[in-house]
Every structure is written in C-alpha cells, then in structure tokens.
Short mmCIF file of C-alpha atoms and ligand atoms in Angstrom, two decimals:
data_model
loop_
_atom_site.label_atom_id
_atom_site.label_comp_id
_atom_site.label_asym_id
_atom_site.label_seq_id
_atom_site.Cartn_x
_atom_site.Cartn_y
_atom_site.Cartn_z
CA MET A 1 54.73 -117.36 -45.88
CA SER A 2 52.69 -118.38 -49.07
CA ASP A 3 53.38 -122.01 -48.92
CA ASN A 4 51.40 -125.13 -51.09
CA ALA A 5 52.36 -128.05 -49.36
CA ALA A 6 48.95 -128.11 -48.52
CA GLY A 7 48.02 -128.60 -52.76
CA LEU A 8 45.55 -124.93 -52.48
CA ASP A 9 47.73 -122.61 -53.83
CA PRO A 10 46.93 -119.00 -53.28
CA ARG A 11 47.27 -117.79 -56.81
CA SER A 12 44.53 -119.97 -57.07
CA ILE A 13 41.69 -118.80 -54.64
CA LEU A 14 43.22 -115.30 -56.18
CA LYS A 15 42.05 -116.22 -59.57
CA GLU A 16 38.54 -117.05 -58.35
CA PHE A 17 38.82 -113.94 -57.31
CA LYS A 18 39.25 -111.77 -60.24
CA LYS A 19 36.85 -114.39 -62.31
CA ASN A 20 34.31 -112.84 -59.49
CA LYS A 21 35.51 -109.61 -59.99
CA ILE A 22 35.83 -108.84 -55.71
CA SER A 23 37.64 -105.87 -55.45
CA HIS A 24 37.53 -105.29 -51.70
CA LEU A 25 38.98 -108.14 -49.23
CA VAL A 26 37.84 -107.74 -45.72
CA TRP A 27 40.22 -109.75 -43.15
CA LEU A 28 41.36 -110.28 -39.81
CA PRO A 29 44.44 -113.59 -40.16
CA ASP A 30 44.31 -116.74 -39.10
CA SER A 31 46.82 -119.47 -39.33
CA GLU A 32 44.96 -121.41 -41.71
CA THR A 33 45.23 -118.48 -44.73
CA ASN A 34 47.89 -117.38 -43.99
CA PHE A 35 49.56 -118.79 -46.78
CA MET A 36 47.27 -116.86 -49.49
CA TYR A 37 48.86 -113.65 -46.90
CA GLN A 38 51.52 -112.10 -49.65
CA VAL A 39 49.55 -112.79 -52.85
CA MET A 40 46.59 -111.08 -51.65
CA THR A 41 48.80 -108.06 -50.19
CA SER A 42 50.25 -108.05 -52.90
CA ASP A 43 47.70 -108.19 -55.57
CA LYS A 44 46.72 -104.44 -57.15
CA ASP A 45 43.84 -105.20 -57.96
CA LEU A 46 42.19 -106.02 -54.32
CA THR A 47 41.86 -104.09 -51.33
CA VAL A 48 42.49 -105.39 -48.46
CA VAL A 49 40.40 -104.33 -45.78
CA PRO A 50 42.04 -105.39 -42.73
CA VAL A 51 40.29 -105.37 -39.21
CA CYS A 52 40.71 -105.34 -35.46
CA ARG A 53 37.96 -107.82 -34.74
CA GLU A 54 35.37 -110.60 -37.10
CA ALA A 55 32.54 -108.97 -35.97
CA GLU A 56 33.41 -105.60 -37.55
CA THR A 57 33.34 -107.75 -41.55
CA ILE A 58 30.26 -108.25 -41.99
CA ALA A 59 29.59 -104.67 -41.35
CA ILE A 60 32.32 -103.17 -43.52
CA ALA A 61 31.31 -105.55 -46.31
CA ALA A 62 27.98 -104.32 -46.49
CA GLY A 63 29.07 -100.60 -46.24
CA LEU A 64 31.35 -102.00 -49.50
CA GLN A 65 28.23 -103.55 -51.51
CA LEU A 66 26.20 -101.44 -50.59
CA GLY A 67 28.93 -98.53 -51.91
CA GLY A 68 28.25 -100.30 -55.51
CA LYS A 69 32.40 -103.24 -54.15
CA ARG A 70 32.18 -106.88 -54.49
CA THR A 71 33.18 -107.96 -51.41
CA VAL A 72 34.41 -111.39 -49.47
CA VAL A 73 35.02 -111.39 -45.72
CA LEU A 74 38.41 -114.45 -45.27
CA VAL A 75 38.17 -115.17 -41.35
CA GLN A 76 39.13 -118.21 -39.40
CA ASN A 77 35.88 -120.48 -37.84
CA THR A 78 36.79 -118.37 -34.60
CA GLY A 79 35.74 -114.98 -36.20
CA ILE A 80 33.01 -116.21 -37.44
CA PHE A 81 31.74 -116.82 -33.60
CA GLU A 82 33.27 -113.52 -32.66
CA SER A 83 30.80 -111.87 -35.19
CA GLY A 84 27.34 -114.29 -34.57
CA ASP A 85 25.23 -110.82 -33.80
CA SER A 86 26.31 -108.97 -37.08
CA ILE A 87 25.99 -112.03 -39.14
CA ARG A 88 22.68 -111.92 -37.48
CA GLY A 89 21.62 -108.08 -38.00
CA ILE A 90 23.72 -107.41 -41.01
CA ALA A 91 23.97 -110.30 -43.48
CA LEU A 92 21.54 -112.74 -43.30
CA ASP A 93 18.49 -109.98 -42.75
CA LEU A 94 20.09 -107.53 -45.52
CA ASN A 95 19.77 -110.68 -47.40
CA LEU A 96 23.62 -110.14 -48.64
CA PRO A 97 25.35 -112.53 -50.42
CA LEU A 98 28.26 -112.91 -49.12
CA LEU A 99 30.68 -115.40 -49.01
CA LEU A 100 32.53 -115.90 -46.42
CA LEU A 101 36.08 -117.18 -46.65
CA ILE A 102 37.09 -119.21 -43.20
CA GLY A 103 39.84 -121.12 -41.39
CA TYR A 104 38.44 -124.35 -41.08
CA ARG A 105 40.92 -124.28 -37.36
CA GLY A 106 41.39 -127.92 -35.70
CA TRP A 107 39.85 -129.69 -39.13
CA VAL A 108 40.45 -132.84 -39.86
CA ARG A 109 40.10 -134.81 -42.48
CA HIS A 110 39.62 -138.63 -41.55
CA GLY A 111 38.82 -139.72 -37.19
CA ILE A 112 37.45 -136.80 -34.93
CA THR A 113 38.70 -133.29 -34.39
CA LYS A 114 40.30 -132.32 -30.54
CA ASP A 115 39.34 -128.83 -31.64
CA SER A 116 36.29 -127.21 -30.43
CA ALA A 117 36.34 -124.37 -32.89
CA ALA A 118 36.58 -126.92 -35.95
CA PHE A 119 34.10 -128.54 -34.45
CA TYR A 120 31.57 -126.35 -34.04
CA THR A 121 31.99 -124.62 -37.14
CA GLU A 122 28.77 -126.70 -39.63
CA HIS A 123 27.48 -127.12 -36.11
CA PHE A 124 27.51 -123.13 -36.74
CA LEU A 125 26.62 -122.76 -39.22
CA HIS A 126 23.78 -124.27 -40.31
CA SER A 127 22.14 -122.27 -37.07
CA TRP A 128 21.94 -119.91 -39.47
CA GLY A 129 20.93 -121.88 -42.61
CA ILE A 130 24.62 -120.96 -44.17
CA ASP A 131 25.17 -123.49 -46.25
CA TYR A 132 28.99 -123.65 -46.89
CA TYR A 133 31.99 -125.34 -49.24
CA LEU A 134 34.74 -127.09 -47.97
CA ILE A 135 37.86 -125.72 -50.30
CA GLU A 136 41.45 -128.39 -49.70
CA SER A 137 43.20 -128.34 -52.64
CA ASP A 138 43.16 -126.42 -55.72
CA SER A 139 40.88 -128.68 -57.54
CA ASP A 140 38.14 -126.94 -54.96
CA ALA A 141 38.71 -123.61 -55.84
CA HIS A 142 36.01 -123.75 -58.21
CA LEU A 143 33.66 -123.29 -55.53
CA ILE A 144 34.25 -120.15 -55.30
CA SER A 145 32.47 -118.77 -57.60
CA HIS A 146 30.27 -121.59 -57.17
CA ALA A 147 28.92 -120.18 -53.74
CA LEU A 148 29.31 -116.75 -55.20
CA SER A 149 26.94 -118.19 -57.30
CA SER A 150 24.51 -119.44 -54.97
CA ALA A 151 24.85 -116.28 -53.09
CA GLU A 152 23.85 -114.05 -55.45
CA ALA A 153 21.77 -116.18 -57.00
CA ASN A 154 19.28 -117.19 -52.84
CA SER A 155 20.12 -113.33 -51.76
CA LYS A 156 21.53 -114.64 -49.30
CA PRO A 157 25.40 -115.02 -47.69
CA VAL A 158 27.41 -118.42 -48.14
CA ALA A 159 30.15 -119.86 -46.41
CA VAL A 160 33.86 -121.82 -48.21
CA LEU A 161 35.40 -123.45 -45.55
CA LEU A 162 38.90 -123.66 -45.91
CA GLY A 163 40.45 -127.09 -45.11
CA ARG A 164 44.70 -127.70 -44.47
CA GLU A 165 45.35 -130.70 -41.63
CA TYR A 166 48.07 -129.97 -40.11
CA SER A 167 49.78 -132.91 -38.59
CA MET B 1 24.50 -90.55 -47.21
CA VAL B 2 24.01 -91.35 -42.39
CA VAL B 3 23.47 -93.16 -40.74
CA PRO B 4 22.25 -93.36 -37.40
CA THR B 5 21.51 -96.01 -34.20
CA MET B 6 21.00 -96.09 -31.21
CA GLN B 7 18.54 -92.95 -29.92
CA SER B 8 20.13 -90.58 -32.72
CA ASN B 9 18.39 -92.86 -34.58
CA ARG B 10 14.84 -91.34 -33.94
CA ARG B 11 16.33 -88.00 -33.54
CA TRP B 12 18.16 -87.91 -36.80
CA SER B 13 14.74 -89.32 -38.37
CA LEU B 14 13.22 -85.87 -36.61
CA VAL B 15 15.43 -83.28 -38.55
CA SER B 16 17.09 -85.86 -42.27
CA SER B 17 15.76 -83.92 -45.41
CA ARG B 18 16.33 -87.27 -47.60
CA PRO B 19 14.87 -90.45 -45.80
CA ASP B 20 15.68 -92.19 -48.54
CA LEU B 21 19.19 -91.95 -48.13
CA ASP B 22 19.46 -92.99 -44.87
CA LEU B 23 21.20 -96.60 -43.06
CA PRO B 24 19.53 -95.64 -39.44
CA LEU B 25 20.78 -98.78 -37.59
CA THR B 26 18.68 -100.54 -35.01
CA GLY B 27 20.03 -103.63 -34.04
CA CYS B 28 23.46 -104.76 -34.13
CA MET B 29 25.25 -101.95 -32.02
CA GLY B 30 28.17 -101.24 -32.22
CA LYS B 31 28.63 -101.53 -36.54
CA ALA B 32 27.02 -98.64 -37.05
CA SER B 33 30.89 -96.87 -37.31
CA SER B 34 32.31 -100.28 -39.72
CA MET B 35 28.94 -99.28 -41.50
CA ALA B 36 29.97 -95.48 -42.21
CA LEU B 37 33.94 -97.30 -43.17
CA GLY B 38 32.53 -100.01 -45.53
CA LEU B 39 30.37 -97.30 -47.17
CA ALA B 40 32.64 -94.32 -47.57
CA LEU B 41 35.37 -96.67 -49.02
CA ALA B 42 33.64 -97.68 -51.94
CA GLN B 43 32.01 -94.36 -52.80
CA PRO B 44 35.13 -92.23 -51.95
CA LYS B 45 32.97 -88.91 -53.43
CA THR B 46 30.22 -88.84 -51.21
CA ARG B 47 30.80 -88.16 -47.20
CA VAL B 48 29.10 -90.58 -44.76
CA ILE B 49 28.00 -90.16 -41.51
CA VAL B 50 27.63 -91.91 -39.03
CA ILE B 51 26.18 -90.30 -35.69
CA ASP B 52 27.48 -93.62 -33.08
CA GLY B 53 26.04 -94.38 -29.19
CA ASP B 54 28.27 -93.91 -26.40
CA GLY B 55 27.90 -97.09 -25.20
CA SER B 56 27.66 -98.17 -28.66
CA LEU B 57 31.15 -97.19 -29.48
CA LEU B 58 32.42 -99.63 -25.81
CA MET B 59 31.32 -102.73 -27.46
CA ASN B 60 33.47 -101.67 -31.35
CA LEU B 61 36.08 -100.18 -30.11
CA GLY B 62 38.72 -101.29 -32.81
CA THR B 63 37.01 -99.80 -34.95
CA PHE B 64 38.68 -96.00 -34.96
CA VAL B 65 41.74 -98.16 -35.21
CA THR B 66 40.15 -99.44 -38.45
CA ILE B 67 38.84 -96.55 -39.62
CA GLY B 68 42.16 -94.19 -38.23
CA GLU B 69 43.59 -97.00 -40.96
CA GLN B 70 41.80 -97.01 -43.88
CA ALA B 71 41.57 -92.98 -43.31
CA PRO B 72 38.61 -91.95 -45.19
CA ALA B 73 38.63 -88.31 -46.03
CA ASN B 74 34.72 -88.31 -46.28
CA LEU B 75 33.88 -89.77 -43.28
CA ILE B 76 32.43 -88.08 -40.47
CA HIS B 77 31.76 -90.24 -37.21
CA VAL B 78 29.83 -88.25 -34.85
CA SER B 79 28.91 -89.03 -30.57
CA PHE B 80 26.07 -88.97 -29.23
CA ASP B 81 28.16 -89.33 -25.01
CA ASN B 82 24.91 -88.97 -23.09
CA GLY B 83 27.48 -91.21 -20.84
CA VAL B 84 23.83 -94.50 -20.28
CA TYR B 85 22.38 -97.07 -22.26
CA ALA B 86 19.38 -94.28 -23.34
CA THR B 87 17.61 -96.97 -26.41
CA THR B 88 17.53 -99.94 -22.94
CA GLY B 89 16.31 -97.06 -20.10
CA GLY B 90 19.31 -95.45 -18.87
CA GLN B 91 21.47 -97.40 -17.51
CA PRO B 92 25.32 -95.91 -16.65
CA VAL B 93 26.87 -97.61 -19.52
CA PRO B 94 30.91 -98.13 -17.86
CA GLY B 95 33.56 -96.13 -17.30
CA SER B 96 31.12 -92.97 -19.18
CA HIS B 97 32.81 -90.05 -16.80
CA ARG B 98 36.65 -91.84 -17.25
CA VAL B 99 36.69 -92.46 -21.36
CA ASP B 100 37.90 -90.06 -23.78
CA PHE B 101 36.68 -90.84 -26.91
CA ALA B 102 38.16 -88.11 -28.49
CA ALA B 103 41.89 -89.02 -27.16
CA TYR B 104 41.18 -92.82 -28.78
CA ALA B 105 40.40 -91.11 -32.13
CA LYS B 106 43.38 -88.78 -32.64
CA SER B 107 45.93 -91.21 -31.40
CA SER B 108 44.19 -94.08 -33.89
CA GLY B 109 45.38 -92.27 -37.08
CA TYR B 110 42.18 -89.92 -37.35
CA ARG B 111 42.33 -86.59 -39.49
CA SER B 112 40.85 -84.40 -36.76
CA SER B 113 39.51 -85.25 -33.27
CA HIS B 114 37.32 -83.01 -30.80
CA GLN B 115 34.95 -82.74 -28.16
CA PHE B 116 31.99 -80.04 -27.52
CA GLU B 117 29.92 -80.23 -24.26
CA HIS B 118 28.52 -76.55 -25.02
CA LEU B 119 25.87 -76.59 -27.92
CA GLU B 120 26.78 -72.68 -29.27
CA ASP B 121 30.77 -74.02 -29.46
CA PHE B 122 29.32 -76.63 -31.74
CA ILE B 123 26.86 -75.08 -33.39
CA SER B 124 29.18 -72.10 -34.27
CA SER B 125 31.70 -74.77 -35.55
CA ILE B 126 29.50 -77.09 -36.95
CA GLU B 127 30.65 -75.17 -40.75
CA ASP B 128 34.73 -75.67 -40.74
CA LEU B 129 33.70 -78.90 -39.00
CA PHE B 130 31.87 -80.86 -41.84
CA SER B 131 33.77 -79.38 -44.61
CA ALA B 132 37.23 -81.26 -42.70
CA GLU B 133 38.71 -83.60 -44.95
CA GLY B 134 38.31 -86.51 -42.60
CA PRO B 135 38.37 -89.22 -41.27
CA VAL B 136 36.79 -86.25 -38.53
CA PHE B 137 35.47 -87.45 -34.66
CA ILE B 138 33.00 -85.20 -32.55
CA ASN B 139 32.21 -86.29 -29.39
CA LEU B 140 29.17 -84.49 -28.36
CA LYS B 141 29.28 -84.28 -24.78
CA ILE B 142 24.68 -84.40 -24.28
CA GLN B 143 22.17 -85.34 -21.51
CA GLU B 144 21.04 -88.02 -21.59
CA ASP B 145 17.06 -87.85 -22.93
CA LEU B 146 14.77 -90.91 -22.08
CA ASP B 147 12.36 -92.36 -24.87
CA ASP B 148 9.56 -93.59 -23.92
CA LEU B 149 8.33 -94.92 -27.06
CA SER B 150 5.52 -97.37 -27.72
CA ALA B 151 5.93 -101.29 -28.87
CA ASP B 152 4.65 -99.49 -31.84
CA GLU B 153 5.78 -96.33 -32.02
CA ARG B 154 8.88 -99.12 -31.57
CA MET B 155 8.16 -101.45 -34.66
CA ALA B 156 7.26 -97.23 -37.28
CA MET B 157 11.35 -96.71 -36.30
CA PRO B 158 12.96 -95.55 -39.22
CA SER B 159 15.31 -98.94 -39.86
CA LEU B 160 18.06 -100.44 -42.31
CA VAL B 161 16.64 -103.82 -42.95
CA LYS B 162 13.47 -101.82 -44.23
CA ASN B 163 15.65 -98.88 -46.32
CA TYR B 164 18.37 -101.39 -47.35
CA PRO B 165 16.09 -103.10 -50.64
CA ALA B 166 15.26 -99.36 -51.93
CA MET B 167 18.65 -99.23 -51.89
CA LYS B 168 20.97 -102.09 -52.34
CA ASP B 169 21.59 -100.43 -56.22
CA LEU B 170 21.98 -96.99 -55.72
CA PHE B 171 25.75 -97.66 -56.39
CA ALA B 172 25.32 -100.70 -58.75
CA SER B 173 27.22 -100.85 -61.19
C1 LIG C 1 24.87 -107.22 -29.07
C2 LIG C 1 24.04 -106.26 -28.05
N1 LIG C 1 24.17 -106.21 -27.11
C3 LIG C 1 22.80 -105.97 -25.83
C4 LIG C 1 22.33 -104.83 -26.94
C5 LIG C 1 20.64 -104.33 -26.05
N2 LIG C 1 20.90 -102.56 -26.29
C6 LIG C 1 20.51 -102.25 -26.91
S1 LIG C 1 20.07 -100.51 -27.08
C7 LIG C 1 21.05 -100.39 -26.08
C8 LIG C 1 22.20 -99.74 -25.51
C9 LIG C 1 22.15 -98.25 -26.61
O1 LIG C 1 23.17 -97.85 -25.88
P1 LIG C 1 24.27 -96.54 -26.49
O2 LIG C 1 25.26 -96.84 -27.77
O3 LIG C 1 25.02 -95.62 -25.15
O4 LIG C 1 22.88 -95.12 -27.54
P2 LIG C 1 21.65 -94.61 -26.49
O5 LIG C 1 21.19 -95.77 -26.23
O6 LIG C 1 22.71 -94.09 -25.60
O7 LIG C 1 21.64 -93.63 -27.73
C10 LIG C 1 22.03 -102.23 -25.89
C11 LIG C 1 22.89 -101.95 -24.36
C12 LIG C 1 22.03 -105.32 -28.06
N3 LIG C 1 21.66 -104.30 -29.02
N4 LIG C 1 22.99 -105.72 -28.94
MG1 LIG C 2 24.96 -93.65 -24.64
#
C-alpha cells in the first residue's frame, strides 16, 4: 500500500505531523493518498478518524480542535467539493487554523489536465480565499510546517495539495 | 457541553444554564453531530450532548456510522424528530413516516438506541439515559411547532460563530 515511486515518502509527511504535534487525522481515503495509509494508520501517536463523507471531516476537526487536539483533514479534491458548506460555515466562519491535505486527482505537471476535478481545484480554493501549497516530493514536505504556521498566524484554513502523477 | 441545531437551538437557549458552553450550530445543516463527535473524542471526560433535527440527520446519515465506529462513551445524540423542516416553514421531510432513526443508530454501533413518543416515558427514563455509557441515541417524536421569528429575533439567536471566539481556548493545552 505504500510506495514512494513519485518521490514522496509517507514518512516525510508523518515527520512533519510529528514536528507540529498533530495528534488526529480525519480522513476519507483516495488513490492519490493511499500510499500513506499504512504509515499513518500504524503510527501510535496519530489517531486516524475515518468518515463516510468528506463534509463530516471539517466539523469533526473543528470539534477536535476546540477540544484541544491538533488535527489535520485529508481528503481528495473531489471531497473538498463535497464539503463546500462545511468549509464555509465552519472552517471559514470560525476562522479555524485548519490544514486541509488534499489528494490532487487529475493533476499533471506538464500539459493540460483532462480531469475536471483537477481543473476546478485551484479555482475553488481561490474563490474561498484559501491559500495553498503543492507537494510533489520529499523535498517539498517542509511546506506542511509552513502551511500550518501560516494558518495559525492568519487564523484561517490552508490547503496543501498532494500532486502525484499517474501515467 | 451541548451542541443544539435548528429548532432545538432556540428551545435549548431558553433552558440552558451554561450558555457559555453551548455550541449552537445555526447553518451547516447536518454537521452538529459531527462537531459533537470531534469534541467528544478530544475530551473523553466531558459529556457532550448533540440535539439534532430529523432533516439534518438525513442530510448527514453517514454520521451514525462514523459515530458508531468511534463509539465515544461520553456522547449522547438526541434527535428532534418533528417530521418537518420546521426552521424553513414546516415542509415535510422525505420519508419521515417510514424512516427509523433509532434502528439506524443501533445497526451503526451505538451502545443503546431509543425512541420516545410520549413525554412521560421520556421523563421517567431520562436519568438512566443520560448516565448510560454512550454513544446513546434518543429519537424524540415531537409535534411540529413552528416559530414565527422576526428577522431581528433570528439575528439575536445564539450561534456558534458568536460563542466560538470566547470558547476556543477552553481546552487549549
Ligand atoms: C445545506 C443546506 N440546505 C438547506 C438549508 C436550508 N435549511 C435551513 S434549516 C432547514 C431545515 C432543518 O430541518 P430539521 O433538521 O428537521 O430541523 P427543524 O427545523 O425541523 O428543527 C433547511 C432545509 C441549509 N441551511 N443548508
Ligand atoms: Mg425537523
């Protein structure tokens, strides 16, 4: 389940979580982030909370954060579309410094994506005023810490897109 | 701590003794139980009560399964099952006479699940229900009772957005 063919080792992401004392990951899996599943679910310091539908993740994360737990949400870009009203009514309205880790389905480094999920992803984040960063390989993983600090400094949600290309 | 939503929001605000600990979810239909779950998981020693609506439950039905899977012992999930979208004028909720919310909760892994149609029955069980190990689900079949609030009254209602800034460091480590 965990490969690092795309140059991104799940342990680099876990290391960032640990550095930032993240204790909870609210997650609905997808192909783009499947490579992290084993590592995240078997780490004893990280509690993974699986959900049935992505819109739950934002509200669960808000409850966990209010309860003092440092929490990250991990969903596919399609799941972000599913979560629109929760992003609006909870993450944005409460000014939650919440990290949204997003599997970037359809992302291509060169050329033009044929997947509307990818086409709309950045438009969608722009329209909410949510800043985002792209992670492709281990050398980008430090952007997670950067994104978390900016979320906290600005009291607002922030996104990190996980770009993995499929041939 | 109590997370009321929709009509229970105003009802609860009339009786709450600790409004500073209430999390009234006014928008974000369906997500009150999810927020309550997060809070219950984060603070296992705090009893968390969510007062849901029937329409709201149908909008986030997977919440039963997510809660059942986590099974927080400190969570009580109450539903105001009035058969209508009372907040928006009393339009019927689809399937309201067929859907068995208590059965959903039970098959999703709640430790116990109940339905009450008579106030007296509910009142006589209330102590047991609220001291039982959770997650507990309590579906209250209630009559529709529409509010006719002015715009000003609506604006004055308690809301999470108003309460949150003062609450956000409540459990800060
Ligand atoms: C996503 C979304 N869709 C529709 C609405 C409009 N709306 C507000 S309250 C409500 C009805 C809620 O019904 P229920 O959960 O049964 O609560 P009640 O008002 O009966 O207490 C609706 C449809 C909304 N706020 N959000
Ligand atoms: Mg209703």
